[in-house]
Tab-separated table of C-alpha atoms and ligand atoms in Angstrom:
chain	number	residue	atom	x	y	z
X	1	UNK	CA	27.572	-95.813	-71.072
X	2	UNK	CA	25.236	-93.251	-72.452
X	3	UNK	CA	26.151	-91.680	-75.773
X	4	UNK	CA	25.447	-88.128	-76.441
X	5	UNK	CA	23.046	-89.091	-79.243
X	6	UNK	CA	21.026	-91.218	-76.703
X	7	UNK	CA	20.828	-88.350	-74.233
X	8	UNK	CA	17.314	-86.814	-74.155
X	9	UNK	CA	17.046	-83.149	-74.881
X	10	UNK	CA	17.685	-81.303	-71.763
X	11	UNK	CA	14.384	-79.361	-70.733
X	12	UNK	CA	11.666	-81.678	-71.855
X	13	UNK	CA	13.542	-85.189	-71.821
X	14	UNK	CA	12.107	-85.917	-75.321
X	15	UNK	CA	14.518	-88.196	-77.522
X	16	UNK	CA	17.030	-86.080	-79.348
X	17	UNK	CA	15.939	-87.311	-82.837
X	18	UNK	CA	13.280	-89.424	-84.345
X	19	UNK	CA	9.992	-87.916	-83.190
X	20	UNK	CA	7.166	-88.162	-85.585
X	21	UNK	CA	6.564	-84.820	-87.539
X	22	UNK	CA	2.945	-84.330	-86.321
X	23	UNK	CA	2.329	-83.036	-82.745
X	24	UNK	CA	-0.695	-82.022	-80.662
X	25	UNK	CA	0.525	-79.521	-77.861
X	26	UNK	CA	-1.511	-78.750	-74.740
X	27	UNK	CA	-0.959	-76.786	-71.638
X	28	UNK	CA	-2.018	-79.368	-69.075
X	29	UNK	CA	0.090	-82.622	-68.541
X	30	UNK	CA	-3.246	-84.348	-67.565
X	31	UNK	CA	-4.600	-83.305	-70.983
X	32	UNK	CA	-1.698	-84.814	-72.810
X	33	UNK	CA	-2.643	-88.046	-71.176
X	34	UNK	CA	-6.330	-87.557	-72.112
X	35	UNK	CA	-5.298	-86.967	-75.750
X	36	UNK	CA	-2.801	-89.846	-75.693
X	37	UNK	CA	-5.749	-92.152	-74.605
X	38	UNK	CA	-7.147	-91.710	-78.036
X	39	UNK	CA	-4.014	-93.163	-79.667
X	40	UNK	CA	-3.215	-96.726	-80.437
X	41	UNK	CA	0.074	-97.834	-78.761
X	42	UNK	CA	0.439	-94.773	-76.868
X	43	UNK	CA	3.579	-94.551	-74.925
X	44	UNK	CA	4.890	-91.994	-72.341
X	45	UNK	CA	8.389	-91.054	-73.634
X	46	UNK	CA	9.256	-88.313	-71.366
X	47	UNK	CA	7.905	-86.326	-68.301
X	48	UNK	CA	10.115	-83.534	-66.801
X	49	UNK	CA	8.723	-80.427	-65.237
X	50	UNK	CA	5.384	-79.486	-66.995
X	51	UNK	CA	6.561	-81.241	-70.172
X	52	UNK	CA	4.911	-84.619	-70.567
X	53	UNK	CA	5.324	-86.209	-73.800
X	54	UNK	CA	3.560	-89.412	-75.488
X	55	UNK	CA	3.975	-90.860	-78.834
X	56	UNK	CA	1.236	-93.256	-80.568
X	57	UNK	CA	-0.742	-93.600	-83.786
X	58	UNK	CA	-3.824	-91.948	-84.776
X	59	UNK	CA	-5.718	-93.821	-87.609
X	60	UNK	CA	-2.372	-94.895	-89.015
X	61	UNK	CA	-0.584	-91.625	-88.427
X	62	UNK	CA	2.377	-91.624	-85.883
X	63	UNK	CA	1.975	-88.508	-83.634
X	64	UNK	CA	3.458	-86.868	-80.646
X	65	UNK	CA	1.394	-85.422	-77.835
X	66	UNK	CA	3.208	-83.102	-75.304
X	67	UNK	CA	2.217	-80.491	-72.830
X	68	UNK	CA	3.952	-77.200	-72.459
X	69	UNK	CA	2.545	-75.761	-69.187
X	70	UNK	CA	1.231	-72.378	-68.541
X	71	UNK	CA	2.772	-69.312	-70.371
X	72	UNK	CA	4.513	-68.504	-73.588
X	73	UNK	CA	8.065	-68.620	-72.170
X	74	UNK	CA	8.158	-72.177	-71.102
X	75	UNK	CA	5.920	-73.219	-73.931
X	76	UNK	CA	8.488	-72.008	-76.318
X	77	UNK	CA	11.136	-74.379	-74.806
X	78	UNK	CA	8.864	-77.246	-75.680
X	79	UNK	CA	8.363	-76.084	-79.157
X	80	UNK	CA	12.061	-75.645	-79.734
X	81	UNK	CA	12.995	-79.158	-78.406
X	82	UNK	CA	10.008	-80.862	-80.315
X	83	UNK	CA	11.280	-79.122	-83.558
X	84	UNK	CA	14.924	-80.247	-82.776
X	85	UNK	CA	13.632	-83.880	-82.349
X	86	UNK	CA	11.934	-84.054	-85.761
X	87	UNK	CA	8.380	-82.347	-85.398
X	88	UNK	CA	7.357	-80.009	-88.243
X	89	UNK	CA	3.500	-79.674	-87.663
X	90	UNK	CA	2.116	-78.603	-84.396
X	91	UNK	CA	-1.553	-77.926	-83.387
X	92	UNK	CA	-2.127	-76.382	-79.887
X	93	UNK	CA	-5.310	-77.862	-78.178
X	94	UNK	CA	-5.722	-75.289	-75.491
X	95	UNK	CA	-8.416	-73.673	-73.417
X	96	UNK	CA	-9.448	-70.181	-73.677
X	97	UNK	CA	-11.757	-67.775	-72.169
X	98	UNK	CA	-14.469	-66.405	-74.577
X	99	UNK	CA	-14.474	-62.677	-75.397
X	100	UNK	CA	-16.566	-62.559	-78.612
X	101	UNK	CA	-20.404	-62.766	-78.020
X	102	UNK	CA	-22.032	-65.886	-79.282
X	103	UNK	CA	-19.216	-68.203	-78.275
X	104	UNK	CA	-20.367	-70.904	-75.654
X	105	UNK	CA	-18.527	-73.120	-73.101
X	106	UNK	CA	-17.079	-76.130	-74.779
X	107	UNK	CA	-17.085	-74.405	-78.271
X	108	UNK	CA	-13.801	-74.725	-80.260
X	109	UNK	CA	-12.120	-71.459	-81.465
X	110	UNK	CA	-9.963	-72.002	-84.384
X	111	UNK	CA	-7.208	-69.316	-84.207
X	112	UNK	CA	-6.323	-67.550	-87.611
X	113	UNK	CA	-3.847	-65.416	-85.829
X	114	UNK	CA	-3.030	-64.033	-82.257
X	115	UNK	CA	-2.230	-60.768	-80.691
X	116	UNK	CA	1.248	-60.967	-79.429
X	117	UNK	CA	0.985	-59.913	-75.921
X	118	UNK	CA	2.755	-63.051	-74.811
X	119	UNK	CA	5.502	-61.297	-72.909
X	120	UNK	CA	8.344	-63.258	-74.578
X	121	UNK	CA	8.343	-63.087	-78.384
X	122	UNK	CA	8.888	-59.261	-78.048
X	123	UNK	CA	12.311	-60.224	-76.925
X	124	UNK	CA	12.943	-62.531	-79.919
X	125	UNK	CA	11.680	-60.387	-82.940
X	126	UNK	CA	10.062	-56.929	-83.358
X	127	UNK	CA	6.520	-56.551	-82.108
X	128	UNK	CA	5.301	-55.741	-85.696
X	129	UNK	CA	6.019	-59.188	-86.864
X	130	UNK	CA	2.656	-60.981	-87.126
X	131	UNK	CA	1.640	-64.244	-85.308
X	132	UNK	CA	-0.402	-66.122	-88.023
X	133	UNK	CA	-1.563	-69.690	-88.205
X	134	UNK	CA	-0.632	-71.760	-91.227
X	135	UNK	CA	-3.585	-71.437	-93.462
X	136	UNK	CA	-3.615	-75.222	-94.274
X	137	UNK	CA	-3.851	-75.897	-90.466
X	138	UNK	CA	-6.720	-73.456	-90.127
X	139	UNK	CA	-8.606	-75.043	-92.983
X	140	UNK	CA	-7.810	-78.582	-91.812
X	141	UNK	CA	-9.202	-77.731	-88.477
X	142	UNK	CA	-12.284	-76.143	-89.830
X	143	UNK	CA	-12.931	-79.206	-92.030
X	144	UNK	CA	-12.552	-81.654	-89.261
X	145	UNK	CA	-14.621	-79.596	-86.800
X	146	UNK	CA	-17.416	-79.326	-89.383
X	147	UNK	CA	-17.203	-83.040	-90.177
X	148	UNK	CA	-17.565	-83.744	-86.491
X	149	UNK	CA	-20.560	-81.454	-86.169
X	150	UNK	CA	-18.663	-79.687	-83.313
X	151	UNK	CA	-19.684	-76.058	-82.520
X	152	UNK	CA	-16.606	-73.913	-83.676
X	153	UNK	CA	-15.716	-70.411	-84.578
X	154	UNK	CA	-12.858	-68.735	-86.446
X	155	UNK	CA	-11.032	-65.670	-85.422
X	156	UNK	CA	-8.216	-63.783	-83.930
X	157	UNK	CA	-7.248	-64.487	-80.121
X	158	UNK	CA	-5.436	-62.610	-77.635
X	159	UNK	CA	-2.456	-64.205	-76.265
X	160	UNK	CA	-1.620	-62.457	-72.890
X	161	UNK	CA	1.049	-63.173	-70.471
X	162	UNK	CA	-1.055	-61.936	-67.470
X	163	UNK	CA	-3.851	-64.500	-66.773
X	164	UNK	CA	-5.624	-61.853	-64.581
X	165	UNK	CA	-5.173	-58.038	-64.563
X	166	UNK	CA	-3.147	-56.357	-61.865
X	167	UNK	CA	-2.794	-52.549	-61.346
X	168	UNK	CA	-2.356	-51.389	-65.021
X	169	UNK	CA	-5.167	-51.022	-67.485
X	170	UNK	CA	-5.377	-53.554	-70.220
X	171	UNK	CA	-7.010	-53.093	-73.531
X	172	UNK	CA	-9.817	-55.539	-72.900
X	173	UNK	CA	-12.513	-53.038	-74.275
X	174	UNK	CA	-10.687	-52.277	-77.400
X	175	UNK	CA	-10.209	-56.132	-78.138
X	176	UNK	CA	-13.783	-56.718	-77.396
X	177	UNK	CA	-14.756	-54.072	-79.899
X	178	UNK	CA	-12.322	-55.216	-82.311
X	179	UNK	CA	-14.191	-58.710	-82.410
X	180	UNK	CA	-11.385	-60.780	-80.754
X	181	UNK	CA	-12.630	-64.180	-80.224
X	182	UNK	CA	-11.131	-65.502	-76.987
X	183	UNK	CA	-8.066	-65.137	-74.682
X	184	UNK	CA	-5.321	-67.532	-73.769
X	185	UNK	CA	-1.507	-67.561	-73.101
X	186	UNK	CA	0.744	-69.348	-75.474
X	187	UNK	CA	-0.595	-69.398	-79.156
X	188	UNK	CA	1.153	-66.359	-80.452
X	189	UNK	CA	4.482	-67.690	-79.343
X	190	UNK	CA	3.697	-70.766	-81.197
X	191	UNK	CA	2.650	-69.045	-84.305
X	192	UNK	CA	5.781	-66.791	-84.249
X	193	UNK	CA	8.163	-69.802	-83.495
X	194	UNK	CA	6.610	-71.749	-86.352
X	195	UNK	CA	6.507	-69.163	-89.014
X	196	UNK	CA	10.128	-68.052	-88.430
X	197	UNK	CA	11.343	-71.645	-88.750
X	198	UNK	CA	9.234	-72.831	-91.794
X	199	UNK	CA	7.014	-75.156	-89.579
X	200	UNK	CA	3.249	-75.418	-89.876
X	201	UNK	CA	1.185	-74.459	-86.672
X	202	UNK	CA	-2.442	-74.191	-85.792
X	203	UNK	CA	-4.499	-73.703	-82.732
X	204	UNK	CA	-7.827	-74.933	-81.561
X	205	UNK	CA	-8.982	-73.630	-78.182
X	206	UNK	CA	-11.894	-75.077	-76.099
X	207	UNK	CA	-13.756	-72.272	-74.382
X	208	UNK	CA	-13.838	-72.781	-70.620
X	209	UNK	CA	-15.717	-69.570	-69.493
X	210	UNK	CA	-15.551	-66.006	-70.086
X	211	UNK	CA	-12.332	-63.995	-70.072
X	212	UNK	CA	-10.969	-64.604	-66.509
X	213	UNK	CA	-10.794	-60.833	-66.030
X	214	UNK	CA	-14.421	-61.005	-65.553
X	215	UNK	CA	-14.044	-63.722	-62.728
X	216	UNK	CA	-11.874	-61.553	-60.363
X	217	UNK	CA	-14.856	-60.949	-58.147
X	218	UNK	CA	-14.989	-64.581	-57.014
X	219	UNK	CA	-18.007	-63.931	-54.612
X	220	UNK	CA	-20.068	-62.745	-57.507
X	221	UNK	CA	-18.980	-65.352	-60.007
X	222	UNK	CA	-18.011	-68.488	-58.233
X	223	UNK	CA	-14.447	-68.130	-59.727
X	224	UNK	CA	-12.794	-69.848	-62.611
X	225	UNK	CA	-13.649	-73.264	-63.186
X	226	UNK	CA	-12.305	-75.071	-66.211
X	227	UNK	CA	-13.039	-78.513	-64.609
X	228	UNK	CA	-16.568	-78.886	-65.733
X	229	UNK	CA	-18.146	-81.553	-67.754
X	230	UNK	CA	-18.720	-79.103	-70.599
X	231	UNK	CA	-15.120	-78.297	-70.975
X	232	UNK	CA	-14.053	-82.045	-70.614
X	233	UNK	CA	-16.538	-83.045	-73.497
X	234	UNK	CA	-15.072	-79.975	-75.517
X	235	UNK	CA	-11.619	-81.285	-74.865
X	236	UNK	CA	-12.516	-84.814	-75.895
X	237	UNK	CA	-14.252	-83.439	-79.090
X	238	UNK	CA	-11.328	-81.207	-79.736
X	239	UNK	CA	-8.701	-83.978	-79.287
X	240	UNK	CA	-10.316	-85.945	-82.200
X	241	UNK	CA	-10.737	-82.954	-84.391
X	242	UNK	CA	-7.129	-81.979	-83.935
X	243	UNK	CA	-5.705	-85.419	-84.518
X	244	UNK	CA	-7.980	-85.607	-87.562
X	245	UNK	CA	-6.771	-82.296	-88.743
X	246	UNK	CA	-3.079	-83.473	-88.311
X	247	UNK	CA	-4.080	-86.590	-90.611
X	248	UNK	CA	-5.489	-84.280	-93.149
X	249	UNK	CA	-2.255	-82.247	-93.164
X	250	UNK	CA	-0.369	-85.404	-93.675
X	251	UNK	CA	-2.353	-86.641	-96.371
X	252	UNK	CA	-4.617	-84.154	-98.260
X	253	UNK	CA	-2.620	-81.026	-97.742
X	254	UNK	CA	0.964	-81.498	-98.666
X	255	UNK	CA	3.425	-80.294	-96.051
X	256	UNK	CA	4.734	-76.764	-96.579
X	257	UNK	CA	7.533	-76.980	-94.073
X	258	UNK	CA	11.259	-76.488	-94.982
B	301	R1P	O1	-5.401	-75.081	-70.911
B	301	R1P	P1	-4.279	-74.584	-71.501
B	301	R1P	O2	-3.915	-75.293	-72.694
B	301	R1P	O3	-2.986	-74.376	-70.441
B	301	R1P	O4	-4.550	-73.048	-71.983
B	301	R1P	C1	-4.966	-71.945	-71.147
B	301	R1P	O5	-5.101	-72.466	-69.632
B	301	R1P	C2	-3.978	-71.740	-68.875
B	301	R1P	C3	-4.648	-70.853	-68.037
B	301	R1P	O6	-5.229	-71.454	-66.939
B	301	R1P	C4	-3.164	-71.095	-69.964
B	301	R1P	O7	-1.978	-71.977	-70.197
B	301	R1P	C5	-4.001	-70.834	-71.126
B	301	R1P	O8	-3.414	-70.654	-72.351
B	302	URA	O1	-5.612	-67.833	-70.513
B	302	URA	C1	-6.895	-67.964	-70.153
B	302	URA	C2	-7.491	-69.221	-70.227
B	302	URA	C3	-8.916	-69.366	-69.944
B	302	URA	N1	-9.487	-68.220	-69.704
B	302	URA	C4	-8.954	-66.967	-69.687
B	302	URA	O2	-9.558	-66.100	-69.373
B	302	URA	N2	-7.591	-66.964	-69.861
């Protein structure tokens, strides 16, 4: 007979307790497997819906790797269950479209903060509340990206619920002029979630093209294609950088959580 304590958490299927405190979270379940392939003793511990979770060890540090799917609303459910199961440090290794000039495909954008256009956190806490990374996570990512010799940039990113525009105007031009680095769909929710619960969060985004808004004209652009070698190489580089950053957080920079 299954005891309540042995029952996995309902949405993601992760064990109720006992996950390592350090997690890499990614959008794509296939990317979770890609990152897990870098670990020693990688083990898939759950796969429900878009949520695929592995545990393993990176250079002596036990870690979790989980996917959260596309969109902040579903991603929050993963963050919630990971935290419930023992995770205190989360770095999102995502993909993003570049907005700021000088950021190339495959480069890493380390996000200091995110514009809260995620479509869900507005229902949780007033819009004036900021979405910011833990400074120690940003510095750890910057340090490991530098050490890896990886092209990287720091900046504010735009987390937007709508992948592509519809019939209403969006403030793309204003954000371009304001120097926003890149656009993606989940990071502001992670930052708000972590900051309001005393957890440590950061984000490293691999650029997979220009903001998808500019790719609406498929005939002119060839469409949106994140499945290129330059992106896969960026993800592989980003995975090591992210895992190394978690290791730094676990060793050099003492945990701030709690
Ligand atoms: O590649 P991931 O991590 O999913 O990140 C980006 O890619 C998806 C859009 O295609 C959104 O989830 C966006 O945030
Ligand atoms: O959310 C995303 C991800 C990649 N490119 C974009 O334009 N948006």
